[in-house]
Structure formats: structure tokens, C-alpha cells
């Protein structure tokens, strides 16, 4: 069965799924859905995902949306995917599920709230909202502290003290990478207190090379554009 990925590389969950497929040798067709152009609101895309959000996949005649569900499905549907990504052991799998559930209500909520309202909103036709950005930063910082002191453990390089990557590691690191588009001094201010998180991010980048940087190249280019705009604004 053919696999199509409907994604925007500026979207954290889209990047996680692209990297996962490339790492595991899963063949796919990438179908770009540019959020900044409103392509996710088209009638054609609504037939793929009625929620009009990326990412979404079509595998043969099977359609699926929601990033965590997609990664679970891909890890289970393709036999070439190693067990460490989404373990068959029910207790290990349940631990990963707990991280994923926590992610959506904590780290993702903080990251989206901060990055969108401090930086990305105008690119999507929305106004900046400093108050919402400040609230998002509080949730983001608290979430990073929880990763630093709880989810990362001394007996392994990855979440839950594991010695190998899981879909949770990939999801959460791609989420934190959204900070690449904010001002460098703000990114450093938010991340620098969390030394374990910084090392973990580097470990995940190394373990997923060269695909990690390849898939994040679009995000890096957007960061360059924002940096030029900030420099021009400061000069004027």
C-alpha cells in the first residue's frame, strides 16, 4: 500500500513523522500543506482530515490524523520499525503513552502559546499577543523543568531512562525545536537553565542524523528571515 504524508515542515508534529519515516526506511510521498497559505482549509484537504489540521496520512484506503496516533500506527504497521520506538512490552509502552499524554497538555500547550503569540502569528494572519505569549512561556518553562528533573533519568540518554529512542523522544524534541524561530536571546533564556534537556536534544539530533537537520532546514530558513527582520527593526 502506498503511504502519503500530508505535512507542513513548519509544523512540529509534521517534522516528527517525516523524520520517523526516513529513519526507519518507510517509503512515502510527501504532500505539502502550507498553513501560511490556508491550504489546510481547502475542501480537498478536508476530505483527508475533516479537522483541517496537519499532519494527516493516507495508507492505501486508510486515513488517519493526530500526530501521536499516526506515529503509533506507523510503528505498528511497518515490521521494519525497531521495537524500541514503541515497545511491544505493555508496561514499557504504557510509560511512553504517559509521556505522550503529558506532552499535549503541557509542553505542547506552552510551546504553541509562546511561539505563536510572540513570533509566528503574523505569518498566519493573526496578531501578536504579548499576554498570551507570557502565559505560554510560564507553561513552557514549567514543562522543560519537569522534563529536566523527572522524565529524563540518570540511567539512560533518553526519556524514561531509556538507552534508545522512542516516538516520545522524537515528538518532544521536535516540539522544543519550534523555539528556533524566536529571538536567540529569548531562546537561550528559556533553555539555558535546563542542562539535561540541552544534552538530551543533542543526543536526539545525533541519533537521528542526517535526517533531523534535513527536515528542520525549513525552520532554520524561517529563523533567518525573522532574524533579518529583527535586525532591520532594531536599526530603524
JSON list of C-alpha atoms in Angstrom, two decimals:
[
{"chain": "A", "resi": 1, "resn": "UNK", "atom": "CA", "xyz": [0.00, 0.00, 0.00]},
{"chain": "A", "resi": 2, "resn": "UNK", "atom": "CA", "xyz": [1.23, 3.49, -0.80]},
{"chain": "A", "resi": 3, "resn": "UNK", "atom": "CA", "xyz": [1.73, 5.96, 2.05]},
{"chain": "A", "resi": 4, "resn": "UNK", "atom": "CA", "xyz": [1.07, 9.68, 1.69]},
{"chain": "A", "resi": 5, "resn": "UNK", "atom": "CA", "xyz": [2.06, 12.19, 4.37]},
{"chain": "A", "resi": 6, "resn": "UNK", "atom": "CA", "xyz": [0.16, 15.49, 4.37]},
{"chain": "A", "resi": 7, "resn": "UNK", "atom": "CA", "xyz": [2.51, 17.82, 6.21]},
{"chain": "A", "resi": 8, "resn": "UNK", "atom": "CA", "xyz": [3.90, 21.31, 6.70]},
{"chain": "A", "resi": 9, "resn": "UNK", "atom": "CA", "xyz": [7.57, 21.31, 7.72]},
{"chain": "A", "resi": 10, "resn": "UNK", "atom": "CA", "xyz": [6.97, 24.32, 9.94]},
{"chain": "A", "resi": 11, "resn": "UNK", "atom": "CA", "xyz": [4.68, 22.09, 11.99]},
{"chain": "A", "resi": 12, "resn": "UNK", "atom": "CA", "xyz": [6.35, 20.22, 14.87]},
{"chain": "A", "resi": 13, "resn": "UNK", "atom": "CA", "xyz": [4.30, 17.02, 14.56]},
{"chain": "A", "resi": 14, "resn": "UNK", "atom": "CA", "xyz": [4.77, 17.00, 10.79]},
{"chain": "A", "resi": 15, "resn": "UNK", "atom": "CA", "xyz": [8.54, 17.07, 11.22]},
{"chain": "A", "resi": 16, "resn": "UNK", "atom": "CA", "xyz": [8.48, 14.26, 13.78]},
{"chain": "A", "resi": 17, "resn": "UNK", "atom": "CA", "xyz": [6.59, 11.99, 11.38]},
{"chain": "A", "resi": 18, "resn": "UNK", "atom": "CA", "xyz": [8.86, 12.80, 8.43]},
{"chain": "A", "resi": 19, "resn": "UNK", "atom": "CA", "xyz": [11.99, 12.08, 10.47]},
{"chain": "A", "resi": 20, "resn": "UNK", "atom": "CA", "xyz": [10.49, 8.85, 11.80]},
{"chain": "A", "resi": 21, "resn": "UNK", "atom": "CA", "xyz": [9.71, 7.56, 8.31]},
{"chain": "A", "resi": 22, "resn": "UNK", "atom": "CA", "xyz": [13.13, 8.45, 6.96]},
{"chain": "A", "resi": 23, "resn": "UNK", "atom": "CA", "xyz": [14.95, 6.87, 9.90]},
{"chain": "A", "resi": 24, "resn": "UNK", "atom": "CA", "xyz": [13.01, 3.63, 9.53]},
{"chain": "A", "resi": 25, "resn": "UNK", "atom": "CA", "xyz": [13.21, 3.33, 5.75]},
{"chain": "A", "resi": 26, "resn": "UNK", "atom": "CA", "xyz": [9.47, 3.75, 5.28]},
{"chain": "A", "resi": 27, "resn": "UNK", "atom": "CA", "xyz": [8.71, 4.83, 1.72]},
{"chain": "A", "resi": 28, "resn": "UNK", "atom": "CA", "xyz": [6.23, 7.68, 1.41]},
{"chain": "A", "resi": 29, "resn": "UNK", "atom": "CA", "xyz": [5.02, 10.52, -0.75]},
{"chain": "A", "resi": 30, "resn": "UNK", "atom": "CA", "xyz": [5.21, 13.92, 0.94]},
{"chain": "A", "resi": 31, "resn": "UNK", "atom": "CA", "xyz": [2.20, 16.12, 0.16]},
{"chain": "A", "resi": 32, "resn": "UNK", "atom": "CA", "xyz": [2.95, 19.69, 1.32]},
{"chain": "A", "resi": 33, "resn": "UNK", "atom": "CA", "xyz": [0.08, 21.52, 3.01]},
{"chain": "A", "resi": 34, "resn": "UNK", "atom": "CA", "xyz": [1.18, 25.12, 3.62]},
{"chain": "A", "resi": 35, "resn": "UNK", "atom": "CA", "xyz": [-0.61, 26.50, 6.66]},
{"chain": "A", "resi": 36, "resn": "UNK", "atom": "CA", "xyz": [0.50, 30.07, 5.88]},
{"chain": "A", "resi": 37, "resn": "UNK", "atom": "CA", "xyz": [-1.42, 29.84, 2.58]},
{"chain": "A", "resi": 38, "resn": "UNK", "atom": "CA", "xyz": [-4.51, 28.34, 4.20]},
{"chain": "A", "resi": 39, "resn": "UNK", "atom": "CA", "xyz": [-4.19, 25.09, 2.24]},
{"chain": "A", "resi": 40, "resn": "UNK", "atom": "CA", "xyz": [-5.36, 23.14, 5.28]},
{"chain": "A", "resi": 41, "resn": "UNK", "atom": "CA", "xyz": [-8.77, 24.80, 4.90]},
{"chain": "A", "resi": 42, "resn": "UNK", "atom": "CA", "xyz": [-9.33, 23.59, 1.34]},
{"chain": "A", "resi": 43, "resn": "UNK", "atom": "CA", "xyz": [-12.25, 21.25, 0.56]},
{"chain": "A", "resi": 44, "resn": "UNK", "atom": "CA", "xyz": [-9.76, 18.76, -0.92]},
{"chain": "A", "resi": 45, "resn": "UNK", "atom": "CA", "xyz": [-7.78, 18.51, 2.32]},
{"chain": "A", "resi": 46, "resn": "UNK", "atom": "CA", "xyz": [-10.97, 18.36, 4.40]},
{"chain": "A", "resi": 47, "resn": "UNK", "atom": "CA", "xyz": [-11.67, 15.03, 2.68]},
{"chain": "A", "resi": 48, "resn": "UNK", "atom": "CA", "xyz": [-8.37, 13.76, 4.11]},
{"chain": "A", "resi": 49, "resn": "UNK", "atom": "CA", "xyz": [-8.77, 15.36, 7.54]},
{"chain": "A", "resi": 50, "resn": "UNK", "atom": "CA", "xyz": [-12.13, 16.91, 8.45]},
{"chain": "A", "resi": 51, "resn": "UNK", "atom": "CA", "xyz": [-10.38, 18.67, 11.36]},
{"chain": "A", "resi": 52, "resn": "UNK", "atom": "CA", "xyz": [-8.30, 20.59, 8.76]},
{"chain": "A", "resi": 53, "resn": "UNK", "atom": "CA", "xyz": [-5.02, 20.17, 10.62]},
{"chain": "A", "resi": 54, "resn": "UNK", "atom": "CA", "xyz": [-1.64, 18.71, 9.75]},
{"chain": "A", "resi": 55, "resn": "UNK", "atom": "CA", "xyz": [-0.26, 16.13, 9.83]},
{"chain": "A", "resi": 56, "resn": "UNK", "atom": "CA", "xyz": [-2.51, 13.53, 8.27]},
{"chain": "A", "resi": 57, "resn": "UNK", "atom": "CA", "xyz": [-1.76, 10.33, 6.40]},
{"chain": "A", "resi": 58, "resn": "UNK", "atom": "CA", "xyz": [-3.36, 8.09, 3.82]},
{"chain": "A", "resi": 59, "resn": "UNK", "atom": "CA", "xyz": [-2.10, 4.50, 3.78]},
{"chain": "A", "resi": 60, "resn": "UNK", "atom": "CA", "xyz": [-3.87, 2.70, 0.98]},
{"chain": "A", "resi": 61, "resn": "UNK", "atom": "CA", "xyz": [-7.51, 3.49, 1.68]},
{"chain": "A", "resi": 62, "resn": "UNK", "atom": "CA", "xyz": [-6.90, 4.17, 5.39]},
{"chain": "A", "resi": 63, "resn": "UNK", "atom": "CA", "xyz": [-6.93, 7.79, 6.56]},
{"chain": "A", "resi": 64, "resn": "UNK", "atom": "CA", "xyz": [-5.60, 8.99, 9.91]},
{"chain": "A", "resi": 65, "resn": "UNK", "atom": "CA", "xyz": [-4.88, 12.27, 11.65]},
{"chain": "A", "resi": 66, "resn": "UNK", "atom": "CA", "xyz": [-3.45, 13.35, 15.05]},
{"chain": "A", "resi": 67, "resn": "UNK", "atom": "CA", "xyz": [0.32, 13.04, 15.28]},
{"chain": "A", "resi": 68, "resn": "UNK", "atom": "CA", "xyz": [0.59, 10.67, 18.23]},
{"chain": "A", "resi": 69, "resn": "UNK", "atom": "CA", "xyz": [-1.92, 8.30, 16.65]},
{"chain": "A", "resi": 70, "resn": "UNK", "atom": "CA", "xyz": [-0.02, 8.43, 13.36]},
{"chain": "A", "resi": 71, "resn": "UNK", "atom": "CA", "xyz": [3.31, 7.57, 14.99]},
{"chain": "A", "resi": 72, "resn": "UNK", "atom": "CA", "xyz": [1.74, 4.70, 16.93]},
{"chain": "A", "resi": 73, "resn": "UNK", "atom": "CA", "xyz": [0.21, 3.38, 13.73]},
{"chain": "A", "resi": 74, "resn": "UNK", "atom": "CA", "xyz": [3.41, 3.65, 11.67]},
{"chain": "A", "resi": 75, "resn": "UNK", "atom": "CA", "xyz": [5.46, 1.98, 14.41]},
{"chain": "A", "resi": 76, "resn": "UNK", "atom": "CA", "xyz": [2.98, -0.91, 14.46]},
{"chain": "A", "resi": 77, "resn": "UNK", "atom": "CA", "xyz": [2.12, -1.23, 10.77]},
{"chain": "A", "resi": 78, "resn": "UNK", "atom": "CA", "xyz": [5.65, -1.47, 9.36]},
{"chain": "A", "resi": 79, "resn": "UNK", "atom": "CA", "xyz": [7.57, -4.54, 10.53]},
{"chain": "A", "resi": 80, "resn": "UNK", "atom": "CA", "xyz": [10.95, -2.93, 9.78]},
{"chain": "A", "resi": 81, "resn": "UNK", "atom": "CA", "xyz": [10.45, -0.46, 12.65]},
{"chain": "A", "resi": 82, "resn": "UNK", "atom": "CA", "xyz": [12.56, -1.47, 15.66]},
{"chain": "A", "resi": 83, "resn": "UNK", "atom": "CA", "xyz": [10.72, -2.31, 18.87]},
{"chain": "A", "resi": 84, "resn": "UNK", "atom": "CA", "xyz": [12.36, 0.45, 20.92]},
{"chain": "A", "resi": 85, "resn": "UNK", "atom": "CA", "xyz": [10.32, 3.11, 19.11]},
{"chain": "A", "resi": 86, "resn": "UNK", "atom": "CA", "xyz": [7.01, 1.81, 20.50]},
{"chain": "A", "resi": 87, "resn": "UNK", "atom": "CA", "xyz": [7.70, -1.32, 22.59]},
{"chain": "A", "resi": 88, "resn": "UNK", "atom": "CA", "xyz": [5.58, -4.44, 22.40]},
{"chain": "A", "resi": 89, "resn": "UNK", "atom": "CA", "xyz": [6.07, -4.82, 26.16]},
{"chain": "A", "resi": 90, "resn": "UNK", "atom": "CA", "xyz": [2.83, -3.38, 27.56]},
{"chain": "A", "resi": 91, "resn": "UNK", "atom": "CA", "xyz": [4.40, -1.75, 30.61]},
{"chain": "A", "resi": 92, "resn": "UNK", "atom": "CA", "xyz": [7.12, -0.04, 28.58]},
{"chain": "A", "resi": 93, "resn": "UNK", "atom": "CA", "xyz": [4.51, 1.05, 26.05]},
{"chain": "A", "resi": 94, "resn": "UNK", "atom": "CA", "xyz": [2.28, 2.44, 28.80]},
{"chain": "A", "resi": 95, "resn": "UNK", "atom": "CA", "xyz": [5.19, 4.55, 30.07]},
{"chain": "A", "resi": 96, "resn": "UNK", "atom": "CA", "xyz": [5.64, 6.06, 26.61]},
{"chain": "A", "resi": 97, "resn": "UNK", "atom": "CA", "xyz": [1.89, 6.68, 26.42]},
{"chain": "A", "resi": 98, "resn": "UNK", "atom": "CA", "xyz": [2.12, 8.61, 29.70]},
{"chain": "A", "resi": 99, "resn": "UNK", "atom": "CA", "xyz": [4.78, 10.90, 28.21]},
{"chain": "A", "resi": 100, "resn": "UNK", "atom": "CA", "xyz": [2.71, 11.47, 25.07]},
{"chain": "A", "resi": 101, "resn": "UNK", "atom": "CA", "xyz": [-0.42, 12.30, 27.08]},
{"chain": "A", "resi": 102, "resn": "UNK", "atom": "CA", "xyz": [1.58, 14.69, 29.25]},
{"chain": "A", "resi": 103, "resn": "UNK", "atom": "CA", "xyz": [3.12, 16.30, 26.16]},
{"chain": "A", "resi": 104, "resn": "UNK", "atom": "CA", "xyz": [-0.15, 17.54, 24.67]},
{"chain": "A", "resi": 105, "resn": "UNK", "atom": "CA", "xyz": [-1.45, 19.17, 27.85]},
{"chain": "A", "resi": 106, "resn": "UNK", "atom": "CA", "xyz": [1.86, 20.65, 28.99]},
{"chain": "A", "resi": 107, "resn": "UNK", "atom": "CA", "xyz": [4.86, 21.08, 26.69]},
{"chain": "A", "resi": 108, "resn": "UNK", "atom": "CA", "xyz": [2.83, 21.48, 23.51]},
{"chain": "A", "resi": 109, "resn": "UNK", "atom": "CA", "xyz": [0.40, 23.90, 25.12]},
{"chain": "A", "resi": 110, "resn": "UNK", "atom": "CA", "xyz": [3.27, 26.05, 26.39]},
{"chain": "A", "resi": 111, "resn": "UNK", "atom": "CA", "xyz": [5.33, 25.90, 23.20]},
{"chain": "A", "resi": 112, "resn": "UNK", "atom": "CA", "xyz": [2.46, 26.76, 20.88]},
{"chain": "A", "resi": 113, "resn": "UNK", "atom": "CA", "xyz": [1.21, 29.50, 23.19]},
{"chain": "A", "resi": 114, "resn": "UNK", "atom": "CA", "xyz": [4.62, 31.14, 23.42]},
{"chain": "A", "resi": 115, "resn": "UNK", "atom": "CA", "xyz": [5.96, 30.72, 19.87]},
{"chain": "A", "resi": 116, "resn": "UNK", "atom": "CA", "xyz": [2.71, 31.59, 18.12]},
{"chain": "A", "resi": 117, "resn": "UNK", "atom": "CA", "xyz": [1.89, 34.66, 20.18]},
{"chain": "A", "resi": 118, "resn": "UNK", "atom": "CA", "xyz": [5.44, 36.01, 20.37]},
{"chain": "A", "resi": 119, "resn": "UNK", "atom": "CA", "xyz": [6.60, 35.37, 16.80]},
{"chain": "A", "resi": 120, "resn": "UNK", "atom": "CA", "xyz": [4.64, 33.26, 14.32]},
{"chain": "A", "resi": 121, "resn": "UNK", "atom": "CA", "xyz": [1.15, 34.76, 14.49]},
{"chain": "A", "resi": 122, "resn": "UNK", "atom": "CA", "xyz": [1.61, 37.41, 11.73]},
{"chain": "A", "resi": 123, "resn": "UNK", "atom": "CA", "xyz": [2.76, 34.71, 9.29]},
{"chain": "A", "resi": 124, "resn": "UNK", "atom": "CA", "xyz": [-0.63, 33.04, 9.82]},
{"chain": "A", "resi": 125, "resn": "UNK", "atom": "CA", "xyz": [-2.59, 36.29, 9.53]},
{"chain": "A", "resi": 126, "resn": "UNK", "atom": "CA", "xyz": [-3.03, 36.68, 13.28]},
{"chain": "A", "resi": 127, "resn": "UNK", "atom": "CA", "xyz": [-1.96, 39.48, 15.67]},
{"chain": "A", "resi": 128, "resn": "UNK", "atom": "CA", "xyz": [0.80, 39.06, 18.24]},
{"chain": "A", "resi": 129, "resn": "UNK", "atom": "CA", "xyz": [-0.46, 38.69, 21.80]},
{"chain": "A", "resi": 130, "resn": "UNK", "atom": "CA", "xyz": [2.19, 39.51, 24.44]},
{"chain": "A", "resi": 131, "resn": "UNK", "atom": "CA", "xyz": [-0.06, 38.48, 27.34]},
{"chain": "A", "resi": 132, "resn": "UNK", "atom": "CA", "xyz": [-0.79, 35.07, 25.82]},
{"chain": "A", "resi": 133, "resn": "UNK", "atom": "CA", "xyz": [2.92, 34.71, 25.00]},
{"chain": "A", "resi": 134, "resn": "UNK", "atom": "CA", "xyz": [3.84, 35.35, 28.63]},
{"chain": "A", "resi": 135, "resn": "UNK", "atom": "CA", "xyz": [1.30, 32.78, 29.82]},
{"chain": "A", "resi": 136, "resn": "UNK", "atom": "CA", "xyz": [2.61, 30.27, 27.27]},
{"chain": "A", "resi": 137, "resn": "UNK", "atom": "CA", "xyz": [6.18, 30.86, 28.42]},
{"chain": "A", "resi": 138, "resn": "UNK", "atom": "CA", "xyz": [5.23, 30.01, 32.01]},
{"chain": "A", "resi": 139, "resn": "UNK", "atom": "CA", "xyz": [3.76, 26.67, 30.93]},
{"chain": "A", "resi": 140, "resn": "UNK", "atom": "CA", "xyz": [6.71, 26.03, 28.63]},
{"chain": "A", "resi": 141, "resn": "UNK", "atom": "CA", "xyz": [9.30, 26.73, 31.32]},
{"chain": "A", "resi": 142, "resn": "UNK", "atom": "CA", "xyz": [7.49, 24.55, 33.85]},
{"chain": "A", "resi": 143, "resn": "UNK", "atom": "CA", "xyz": [7.31, 21.76, 31.26]},
{"chain": "A", "resi": 144, "resn": "UNK", "atom": "CA", "xyz": [11.02, 21.98, 30.48]},
{"chain": "A", "resi": 145, "resn": "UNK", "atom": "CA", "xyz": [11.76, 21.81, 34.20]},
{"chain": "A", "resi": 146, "resn": "UNK", "atom": "CA", "xyz": [9.63, 18.66, 34.50]},
{"chain": "A", "resi": 147, "resn": "UNK", "atom": "CA", "xyz": [11.48, 17.03, 31.61]},
{"chain": "A", "resi": 148, "resn": "UNK", "atom": "CA", "xyz": [14.81, 18.05, 33.15]},
{"chain": "A", "resi": 149, "resn": "UNK", "atom": "CA", "xyz": [14.07, 16.69, 36.60]},
{"chain": "A", "resi": 150, "resn": "UNK", "atom": "CA", "xyz": [11.59, 13.85, 36.03]},
{"chain": "A", "resi": 151, "resn": "UNK", "atom": "CA", "xyz": [11.18, 12.48, 32.51]},
{"chain": "A", "resi": 152, "resn": "UNK", "atom": "CA", "xyz": [14.94, 12.38, 31.93]},
{"chain": "A", "resi": 153, "resn": "UNK", "atom": "CA", "xyz": [16.64, 9.93, 34.27]},
{"chain": "A", "resi": 154, "resn": "UNK", "atom": "CA", "xyz": [20.29, 9.24, 35.04]},
{"chain": "A", "resi": 155, "resn": "UNK", "atom": "CA", "xyz": [20.36, 5.64, 33.84]},
{"chain": "A", "resi": 156, "resn": "UNK", "atom": "CA", "xyz": [19.76, 6.42, 30.13]},
{"chain": "A", "resi": 157, "resn": "UNK", "atom": "CA", "xyz": [20.22, 9.11, 27.49]},
{"chain": "A", "resi": 158, "resn": "UNK", "atom": "CA", "xyz": [16.55, 9.33, 26.55]},
{"chain": "A", "resi": 159, "resn": "UNK", "atom": "CA", "xyz": [13.16, 9.82, 28.19]},
{"chain": "A", "resi": 160, "resn": "UNK", "atom": "CA", "xyz": [12.21, 7.40, 30.96]},
{"chain": "A", "resi": 161, "resn": "UNK", "atom": "CA", "xyz": [15.85, 6.41, 31.37]},
{"chain": "A", "resi": 162, "resn": "UNK", "atom": "CA", "xyz": [15.82, 4.50, 28.08]},
{"chain": "A", "resi": 163, "resn": "UNK", "atom": "CA", "xyz": [19.02, 3.78, 26.18]},
{"chain": "A", "resi": 164, "resn": "UNK", "atom": "CA", "xyz": [17.29, 4.04, 22.79]},
{"chain": "A", "resi": 165, "resn": "UNK", "atom": "CA", "xyz": [14.90, 6.48, 21.17]},
{"chain": "A", "resi": 166, "resn": "UNK", "atom": "CA", "xyz": [11.13, 6.23, 21.36]},
{"chain": "A", "resi": 167, "resn": "UNK", "atom": "CA", "xyz": [8.42, 8.09, 19.49]},
{"chain": "A", "resi": 168, "resn": "UNK", "atom": "CA", "xyz": [8.09, 10.24, 22.63]},
{"chain": "A", "resi": 169, "resn": "UNK", "atom": "CA", "xyz": [11.68, 11.49, 22.36]},
{"chain": "A", "resi": 170, "resn": "UNK", "atom": "CA", "xyz": [11.19, 12.45, 18.73]},
{"chain": "A", "resi": 171, "resn": "UNK", "atom": "CA", "xyz": [7.88, 14.18, 19.39]},
{"chain": "A", "resi": 172, "resn": "UNK", "atom": "CA", "xyz": [9.08, 16.25, 22.33]},
{"chain": "A", "resi": 173, "resn": "UNK", "atom": "CA", "xyz": [12.41, 17.32, 20.84]},
{"chain": "A", "resi": 174, "resn": "UNK", "atom": "CA", "xyz": [10.71, 18.44, 17.62]},
{"chain": "A", "resi": 175, "resn": "UNK", "atom": "CA", "xyz": [8.32, 20.44, 19.80]},
{"chain": "A", "resi": 176, "resn": "UNK", "atom": "CA", "xyz": [11.17, 22.22, 21.57]},
{"chain": "A", "resi": 177, "resn": "UNK", "atom": "CA", "xyz": [12.80, 22.94, 18.20]},
{"chain": "A", "resi": 178, "resn": "UNK", "atom": "CA", "xyz": [9.94, 25.38, 17.49]},
{"chain": "A", "resi": 179, "resn": "UNK", "atom": "CA", "xyz": [11.95, 27.79, 19.66]},
{"chain": "A", "resi": 180, "resn": "UNK", "atom": "CA", "xyz": [14.35, 28.15, 16.71]},
{"chain": "A", "resi": 181, "resn": "UNK", "atom": "CA", "xyz": [12.08, 30.85, 15.26]},
{"chain": "A", "resi": 182, "resn": "UNK", "atom": "CA", "xyz": [12.08, 33.13, 18.31]},
{"chain": "A", "resi": 183, "resn": "UNK", "atom": "CA", "xyz": [14.77, 35.69, 19.13]},
{"chain": "A", "resi": 184, "resn": "UNK", "atom": "CA", "xyz": [18.03, 33.96, 20.04]},
{"chain": "A", "resi": 185, "resn": "UNK", "atom": "CA", "xyz": [18.33, 35.73, 23.39]},
{"chain": "A", "resi": 186, "resn": "UNK", "atom": "CA", "xyz": [14.82, 34.59, 24.36]},
{"chain": "A", "resi": 187, "resn": "UNK", "atom": "CA", "xyz": [15.53, 31.03, 23.25]},
{"chain": "A", "resi": 188, "resn": "UNK", "atom": "CA", "xyz": [18.73, 30.94, 25.31]},
{"chain": "A", "resi": 189, "resn": "UNK", "atom": "CA", "xyz": [16.97, 32.48, 28.30]},
{"chain": "A", "resi": 190, "resn": "UNK", "atom": "CA", "xyz": [14.30, 29.77, 28.22]},
{"chain": "A", "resi": 191, "resn": "UNK", "atom": "CA", "xyz": [16.52, 26.76, 27.52]},
{"chain": "A", "resi": 192, "resn": "UNK", "atom": "CA", "xyz": [19.79, 27.52, 29.29]},
{"chain": "A", "resi": 193, "resn": "UNK", "atom": "CA", "xyz": [18.58, 26.66, 32.85]},
{"chain": "A", "resi": 194, "resn": "UNK", "atom": "CA", "xyz": [17.79, 23.09, 31.72]},
{"chain": "A", "resi": 195, "resn": "UNK", "atom": "CA", "xyz": [21.14, 21.36, 31.19]},
{"chain": "A", "resi": 196, "resn": "UNK", "atom": "CA", "xyz": [19.72, 17.84, 31.00]},
{"chain": "A", "resi": 197, "resn": "UNK", "atom": "CA", "xyz": [17.25, 18.95, 28.35]},
{"chain": "A", "resi": 198, "resn": "UNK", "atom": "CA", "xyz": [20.01, 20.54, 26.26]},
{"chain": "A", "resi": 199, "resn": "UNK", "atom": "CA", "xyz": [22.11, 17.36, 26.36]},
{"chain": "A", "resi": 200, "resn": "UNK", "atom": "CA", "xyz": [19.08, 15.23, 25.51]},
{"chain": "A", "resi": 201, "resn": "UNK", "atom": "CA", "xyz": [18.29, 17.42, 22.49]},
{"chain": "A", "resi": 202, "resn": "UNK", "atom": "CA", "xyz": [21.87, 16.97, 21.26]},
{"chain": "A", "resi": 203, "resn": "UNK", "atom": "CA", "xyz": [21.64, 13.21, 21.80]},
{"chain": "A", "resi": 204, "resn": "UNK", "atom": "CA", "xyz": [18.41, 13.01, 19.77]},
{"chain": "A", "resi": 205, "resn": "UNK", "atom": "CA", "xyz": [19.91, 15.13, 16.99]},
{"chain": "A", "resi": 206, "resn": "UNK", "atom": "CA", "xyz": [22.93, 12.84, 16.80]},
{"chain": "A", "resi": 207, "resn": "UNK", "atom": "CA", "xyz": [20.84, 9.67, 16.83]},
{"chain": "A", "resi": 208, "resn": "UNK", "atom": "CA", "xyz": [18.59, 10.94, 14.01]},
{"chain": "A", "resi": 209, "resn": "UNK", "atom": "CA", "xyz": [21.29, 12.47, 11.78]},
{"chain": "A", "resi": 210, "resn": "UNK", "atom": "CA", "xyz": [21.29, 13.41, 8.96]},
{"chain": "A", "resi": 211, "resn": "UNK", "atom": "CA", "xyz": [17.50, 13.45, 8.74]},
{"chain": "A", "resi": 212, "resn": "UNK", "atom": "CA", "xyz": [16.96, 15.74, 11.73]},
{"chain": "A", "resi": 213, "resn": "UNK", "atom": "CA", "xyz": [18.73, 18.76, 10.22]},
{"chain": "A", "resi": 214, "resn": "UNK", "atom": "CA", "xyz": [17.39, 18.00, 6.75]},
{"chain": "A", "resi": 215, "resn": "UNK", "atom": "CA", "xyz": [13.77, 18.09, 7.91]},
{"chain": "A", "resi": 216, "resn": "UNK", "atom": "CA", "xyz": [14.39, 21.14, 10.12]},
{"chain": "A", "resi": 217, "resn": "UNK", "atom": "CA", "xyz": [16.06, 23.12, 7.32]},
{"chain": "A", "resi": 218, "resn": "UNK", "atom": "CA", "xyz": [12.81, 24.95, 6.56]},
{"chain": "A", "resi": 219, "resn": "UNK", "atom": "CA", "xyz": [12.55, 26.04, 10.19]},
{"chain": "A", "resi": 220, "resn": "UNK", "atom": "CA", "xyz": [16.15, 27.30, 10.11]},
{"chain": "A", "resi": 221, "resn": "UNK", "atom": "CA", "xyz": [15.41, 29.34, 6.97]},
{"chain": "A", "resi": 222, "resn": "UNK", "atom": "CA", "xyz": [12.37, 30.92, 8.61]},
{"chain": "A", "resi": 223, "resn": "UNK", "atom": "CA", "xyz": [14.56, 31.78, 11.60]},
{"chain": "A", "resi": 224, "resn": "UNK", "atom": "CA", "xyz": [16.99, 33.59, 9.28]},
{"chain": "A", "resi": 225, "resn": "UNK", "atom": "CA", "xyz": [14.12, 35.64, 7.84]},
{"chain": "A", "resi": 226, "resn": "UNK", "atom": "CA", "xyz": [12.88, 36.61, 11.31]},
{"chain": "A", "resi": 227, "resn": "UNK", "atom": "CA", "xyz": [16.42, 37.48, 12.42]},
{"chain": "A", "resi": 228, "resn": "UNK", "atom": "CA", "xyz": [16.84, 39.84, 9.45]},
{"chain": "A", "resi": 229, "resn": "UNK", "atom": "CA", "xyz": [13.51, 41.47, 10.26]},
{"chain": "A", "resi": 230, "resn": "UNK", "atom": "CA", "xyz": [14.54, 41.94, 13.88]},
{"chain": "A", "resi": 231, "resn": "UNK", "atom": "CA", "xyz": [17.88, 43.43, 12.84]},
{"chain": "A", "resi": 232, "resn": "UNK", "atom": "CA", "xyz": [16.18, 45.79, 10.41]},
{"chain": "A", "resi": 233, "resn": "UNK", "atom": "CA", "xyz": [13.69, 46.84, 13.08]},
{"chain": "A", "resi": 234, "resn": "UNK", "atom": "CA", "xyz": [16.44, 47.48, 15.60]},
{"chain": "A", "resi": 235, "resn": "UNK", "atom": "CA", "xyz": [18.40, 49.57, 13.09]},
{"chain": "A", "resi": 236, "resn": "UNK", "atom": "CA", "xyz": [15.38, 51.67, 12.21]}
]
